[in-house]
Amino acid sequence: MGPLSARLLMERGRPKSDRLGRIRSLDLSGLKLLSEHLDPKLLSRLKQLQELDLSNNQLEVLPANLGLSHLRILRCANNQLGDVTTLGQFPQLEELSLEGNPFLTVSDSLKVSFLLPKLRKVNGKDASSTSSQVENLNRELTSRVTAHWEKFMASLSPEEEAEKAQADFVRSAVRDVRYGPESLSEFTQWRVRMISEELVASGGTQVHEADILEKSPKATVVQGLRARPVAWKRPEDMPLNLSPNKRVCTSPLAQVEGRPMGSDGGQPALKLEPLYFLQCHSKNNSPEDLNTQLWACAFEPAWEEGHTGAASQSVATCGGEAVCVIDCQTGIVLHKYKAPGEEFFSVAWTALTVVTQAGHKKRWSVLAAAGLRGQVRLLHVRAGFCCGVIRAHKKAIATLCFSPTHETHLFTASYDKRIILWDIGVPDKDYTFQASQLLTLDTTSTPLRLCPVASCPDAYLLAGCEGGCCCWDVRLDQPQKRRVCEVEFIFSEGSETSGQRVDGLAFVNEDVVASKGNGLGIICLWSWSQTWVGRGSQSTVAVVVLARLQWSSTELAYFSLSTCPDEGIVLCGDEEGSVWIYDVRHILTQQPPLTATPQAPTQVCTAHSSPRCWGLVQPRGLLSRKEPSPCLCSYQVLKWPQPRALSQTVTKTMVNTVVANPTFTYLTALTDSNIVAIWKRY
């Protein structure tokens, strides 16, 4: 499609007229229009235009100064828009559609709400909640920028005040003023720049007069709760329902019972603050649903350029027919995806570099979710839609994970006793995936956990299965495309232990593996390198055990463990609603013992050679535990009162999954009573 013409506008306009100035509705959808095809001089002749449909084109930005001052309805779905600031030229806009623009983010939604004060509907949904959030953010940012202005001006001498204020203040404010979750940083910095520029232009008076809005006491309280999670710490301020699809319960700071008992006496107490208890997977958004089973969660890595190693605070959770992405700092459910009839069992993140038709490179965070139907759904999280479905298995998918070295390689493990390696590829111009199957790995029992070997992820894959722990050669330069298990690992010298379930598996560093399920009441730490070197040509190999961690003595299975490799942390929930946290850094930094007899479970917490159990985090303090014997070190029990909103309906729960972000700043646990619990470490 080339540039627009007056004739085309009259053909597609309503009512039919030979004058552009009389057209009130115009349909320009599906014409493959590029941004440069929208001629402001031509479109500005549409003086009475109230409705414009630009959906299903290839627009990357809307030109400024289109002159459509009466426009009330604008449809721009299924384009390639990456910037929304030019929408401010439509002050009368009441309805807007931006679905299917994969490069727009949550911050862009907030910008739209700020720029268009009369907006009533966005993507067919009521816009009032977003507008309230923007008002609250704007109030807080205005307050913070104003305080920064006063501090900045007080530091200047009279002779340099005017000149330096204009030259340095805006840059200083954008750099130093921070508020809200990382996922909204683009919006908050955009507003900080605008507010600070207004302050400079008005000499510090305009913001106070124009930007601080009058609100009713009720509105101020509700919005203050959403924007200031610190205000939720007191039980009397606790909101029971913030929105129809989310129930939030909060508690005071965790209290530590006992004191460190190590012989060195040097371990600091673990400080965990409970932030939120959420119900965001309930059937029909019912707050009475305490039965939906939650299965897995995963933190989004900090993919953004310049944020390497940054602390991610967005976590994906799955359970029932929904996948949610939650901001841990605010407790806000940023995105929710539903697939009626599905039950999601697993989620995994990757990031893809996508090239637009204009040649621009964009970084996508893609979330894979799979479950009962045997299908993998590839979700573009920020844009909020599913951009691909892989019909991977005929039976349910138990777990999945991406390769740490190839961003498009995805392992899926199913109840059909197969593990398949897929290349999901990069989305095409229509933002759809064309996945291809690379390998099929046969198992003798159901695979439960997948774990690429940390030191050689392109060569070997570990899997915890119903029948034990197995390893496959996954090198793609080998001719066989269907392979059987190469080695089965057992956890004692006796062959009678072969075939025991392994339902927890994760690398603590490039060599040490944490596994669970192979022995009652323990988590085993073992060396991959020493085990692999000693295998010879055997198909069954006993692992080289470094330590055993004391864990719950329950006979129940499928409590998933996780690790924070950068922090040397191992985590696992249990049947009593507790979270076990172990600090194993001193084991990782010393030469592993090569003793023939593994360390007994009762000795795991000795001060010098065993991991430290930092504590049992009990969300509701429902059950008590015996204090450890004097030979155990650094053992603490963290308790806090039961959340008031749940006290009448929940009497006991299990923590089946617990995950922390890489820096161990936030910790998320999933329970069998449909509760997502979030803590922050200080």
mmCIF file of N, CA and C in Angstrom, residues 422-462:
data_model
loop_
_atom_site.group_PDB
_atom_site.id
_atom_site.type_symbol
_atom_site.label_atom_id
_atom_site.label_comp_id
_atom_site.label_asym_id
_atom_site.label_seq_id
_atom_site.Cartn_x
_atom_site.Cartn_y
_atom_site.Cartn_z
ATOM 1 N N TRP A 422 12.833 -28.791 21.821
ATOM 2 C CA TRP A 422 12.252 -28.018 20.731
ATOM 3 C C TRP A 422 13.107 -26.784 20.440
ATOM 4 N N ASP A 423 13.085 -26.364 19.212
ATOM 5 C CA ASP A 423 13.563 -25.033 18.844
ATOM 6 C C ASP A 423 12.329 -24.219 18.494
ATOM 7 N N ILE A 424 11.960 -23.292 19.382
ATOM 8 C CA ILE A 424 10.721 -22.537 19.154
ATOM 9 C C ILE A 424 10.901 -21.476 18.072
ATOM 10 N N GLY A 425 12.174 -21.163 17.714
ATOM 11 C CA GLY A 425 12.434 -20.171 16.694
ATOM 12 C C GLY A 425 12.153 -18.757 17.161
ATOM 13 N N VAL A 426 12.186 -17.842 16.213
ATOM 14 C CA VAL A 426 11.897 -16.423 16.473
ATOM 15 C C VAL A 426 10.605 -16.070 15.750
ATOM 16 N N PRO A 427 9.728 -15.302 16.339
ATOM 17 C CA PRO A 427 8.451 -14.975 15.687
ATOM 18 C C PRO A 427 8.640 -14.348 14.313
ATOM 19 N N ASP A 428 7.727 -14.698 13.398
ATOM 20 C CA ASP A 428 7.771 -14.119 12.057
ATOM 21 C C ASP A 428 7.096 -12.747 12.060
ATOM 22 N N LYS A 429 6.860 -12.210 10.878
ATOM 23 C CA LYS A 429 6.303 -10.859 10.779
ATOM 24 C C LYS A 429 4.902 -10.750 11.364
ATOM 25 N N ASP A 430 4.218 -11.899 11.461
ATOM 26 C CA ASP A 430 2.887 -11.913 12.071
ATOM 27 C C ASP A 430 2.950 -12.272 13.553
ATOM 28 N N TYR A 431 4.168 -12.335 14.088
ATOM 29 C CA TYR A 431 4.401 -12.617 15.504
ATOM 30 C C TYR A 431 3.879 -13.993 15.913
ATOM 31 N N THR A 432 4.093 -14.968 15.046
ATOM 32 C CA THR A 432 3.768 -16.357 15.356
ATOM 33 C C THR A 432 5.043 -17.186 15.299
ATOM 34 N N PHE A 433 5.053 -18.269 16.083
ATOM 35 C CA PHE A 433 6.208 -19.141 16.167
ATOM 36 C C PHE A 433 6.019 -20.367 15.274
ATOM 37 N N GLN A 434 7.112 -20.864 14.734
ATOM 38 C CA GLN A 434 7.130 -22.122 14.005
ATOM 39 C C GLN A 434 8.159 -23.021 14.683
ATOM 40 N N ALA A 435 7.704 -23.841 15.616
ATOM 41 C CA ALA A 435 8.619 -24.674 16.401
ATOM 42 C C ALA A 435 9.016 -25.925 15.627
ATOM 43 N N SER A 436 10.220 -26.399 15.876
ATOM 44 C CA SER A 436 10.711 -27.636 15.267
ATOM 45 C C SER A 436 11.262 -28.545 16.360
ATOM 46 N N GLN A 437 11.112 -29.849 16.167
ATOM 47 C CA GLN A 437 11.551 -30.833 17.149
ATOM 48 C C GLN A 437 12.987 -31.245 16.851
ATOM 49 N N LEU A 438 13.863 -31.153 17.870
ATOM 50 C CA LEU A 438 15.283 -31.458 17.678
ATOM 51 C C LEU A 438 15.659 -32.833 18.204
ATOM 52 N N LEU A 439 15.158 -33.203 19.382
ATOM 53 C CA LEU A 439 15.532 -34.467 20.014
ATOM 54 C C LEU A 439 14.334 -35.041 20.758
ATOM 55 N N THR A 440 14.321 -36.374 20.878
ATOM 56 C CA THR A 440 13.374 -37.063 21.749
ATOM 57 C C THR A 440 14.161 -37.953 22.698
ATOM 58 N N LEU A 441 13.917 -37.792 23.988
ATOM 59 C CA LEU A 441 14.612 -38.566 25.013
ATOM 60 C C LEU A 441 13.591 -39.466 25.700
ATOM 61 N N ASP A 442 13.819 -40.770 25.654
ATOM 62 C CA ASP A 442 12.901 -41.726 26.252
ATOM 63 C C ASP A 442 13.251 -41.950 27.720
ATOM 64 N N THR A 443 12.220 -42.024 28.559
ATOM 65 C CA THR A 443 12.409 -42.311 29.978
ATOM 66 C C THR A 443 11.656 -43.582 30.328
ATOM 67 N N THR A 444 12.038 -44.224 31.429
ATOM 68 C CA THR A 444 11.350 -45.424 31.883
ATOM 69 C C THR A 444 10.267 -45.108 32.898
ATOM 70 N N SER A 445 10.213 -43.855 33.338
ATOM 71 C CA SER A 445 9.178 -43.419 34.280
ATOM 72 C C SER A 445 8.894 -41.944 34.019
ATOM 73 N N THR A 446 7.872 -41.419 34.655
ATOM 74 C CA THR A 446 7.465 -40.037 34.400
ATOM 75 C C THR A 446 8.536 -39.052 34.861
ATOM 76 N N PRO A 447 9.001 -38.168 33.990
ATOM 77 C CA PRO A 447 9.964 -37.131 34.407
ATOM 78 C C PRO A 447 9.251 -36.027 35.175
ATOM 79 N N LEU A 448 9.846 -35.620 36.297
ATOM 80 C CA LEU A 448 9.227 -34.627 37.179
ATOM 81 C C LEU A 448 9.952 -33.290 37.184
ATOM 82 N N ARG A 449 11.296 -33.302 37.086
ATOM 83 C CA ARG A 449 12.103 -32.083 37.113
ATOM 84 C C ARG A 449 13.186 -32.177 36.042
ATOM 85 N N LEU A 450 13.460 -31.062 35.377
ATOM 86 C CA LEU A 450 14.505 -30.999 34.358
ATOM 87 C C LEU A 450 15.586 -30.030 34.793
ATOM 88 N N CYS A 451 16.835 -30.371 34.468
ATOM 89 C CA CYS A 451 17.945 -29.543 34.925
ATOM 90 C C CYS A 451 19.145 -29.718 33.981
ATOM 91 N N PRO A 452 19.366 -28.810 33.023
ATOM 92 C CA PRO A 452 20.589 -28.880 32.218
ATOM 93 C C PRO A 452 21.812 -28.794 33.123
ATOM 94 N N VAL A 453 22.818 -29.620 32.840
ATOM 95 C CA VAL A 453 24.025 -29.634 33.673
ATOM 96 C C VAL A 453 24.703 -28.275 33.569
ATOM 97 N N ALA A 454 24.939 -27.641 34.713
ATOM 98 C CA ALA A 454 25.378 -26.240 34.732
ATOM 99 C C ALA A 454 26.702 -26.026 34.025
ATOM 100 N N SER A 455 27.644 -26.951 34.145
ATOM 101 C CA SER A 455 28.969 -26.768 33.545
ATOM 102 C C SER A 455 29.001 -27.114 32.059
ATOM 103 N N CYS A 456 28.007 -27.860 31.572
ATOM 104 C CA CYS A 456 27.969 -28.233 30.151
ATOM 105 C C CYS A 456 26.517 -28.402 29.712
ATOM 106 N N PRO A 457 25.734 -27.315 29.705
ATOM 107 C CA PRO A 457 24.289 -27.425 29.425
ATOM 108 C C PRO A 457 23.967 -27.876 28.011
ATOM 109 N N ASP A 458 24.898 -27.694 27.070
ATOM 110 C CA ASP A 458 24.651 -28.143 25.701
ATOM 111 C C ASP A 458 24.947 -29.620 25.510
ATOM 112 N N ALA A 459 25.537 -30.258 26.519
ATOM 113 C CA ALA A 459 25.949 -31.648 26.382
ATOM 114 C C ALA A 459 25.074 -32.622 27.142
ATOM 115 N N TYR A 460 24.659 -32.255 28.369
ATOM 116 C CA TYR A 460 23.950 -33.221 29.205
ATOM 117 C C TYR A 460 22.751 -32.579 29.895
ATOM 118 N N LEU A 461 21.725 -33.417 30.068
ATOM 119 C CA LEU A 461 20.509 -33.009 30.762
ATOM 120 C C LEU A 461 20.228 -33.996 31.886
ATOM 121 N N LEU A 462 20.002 -33.460 33.094
ATOM 122 C CA LEU A 462 19.568 -34.276 34.226
ATOM 123 C C LEU A 462 18.046 -34.183 34.349
#
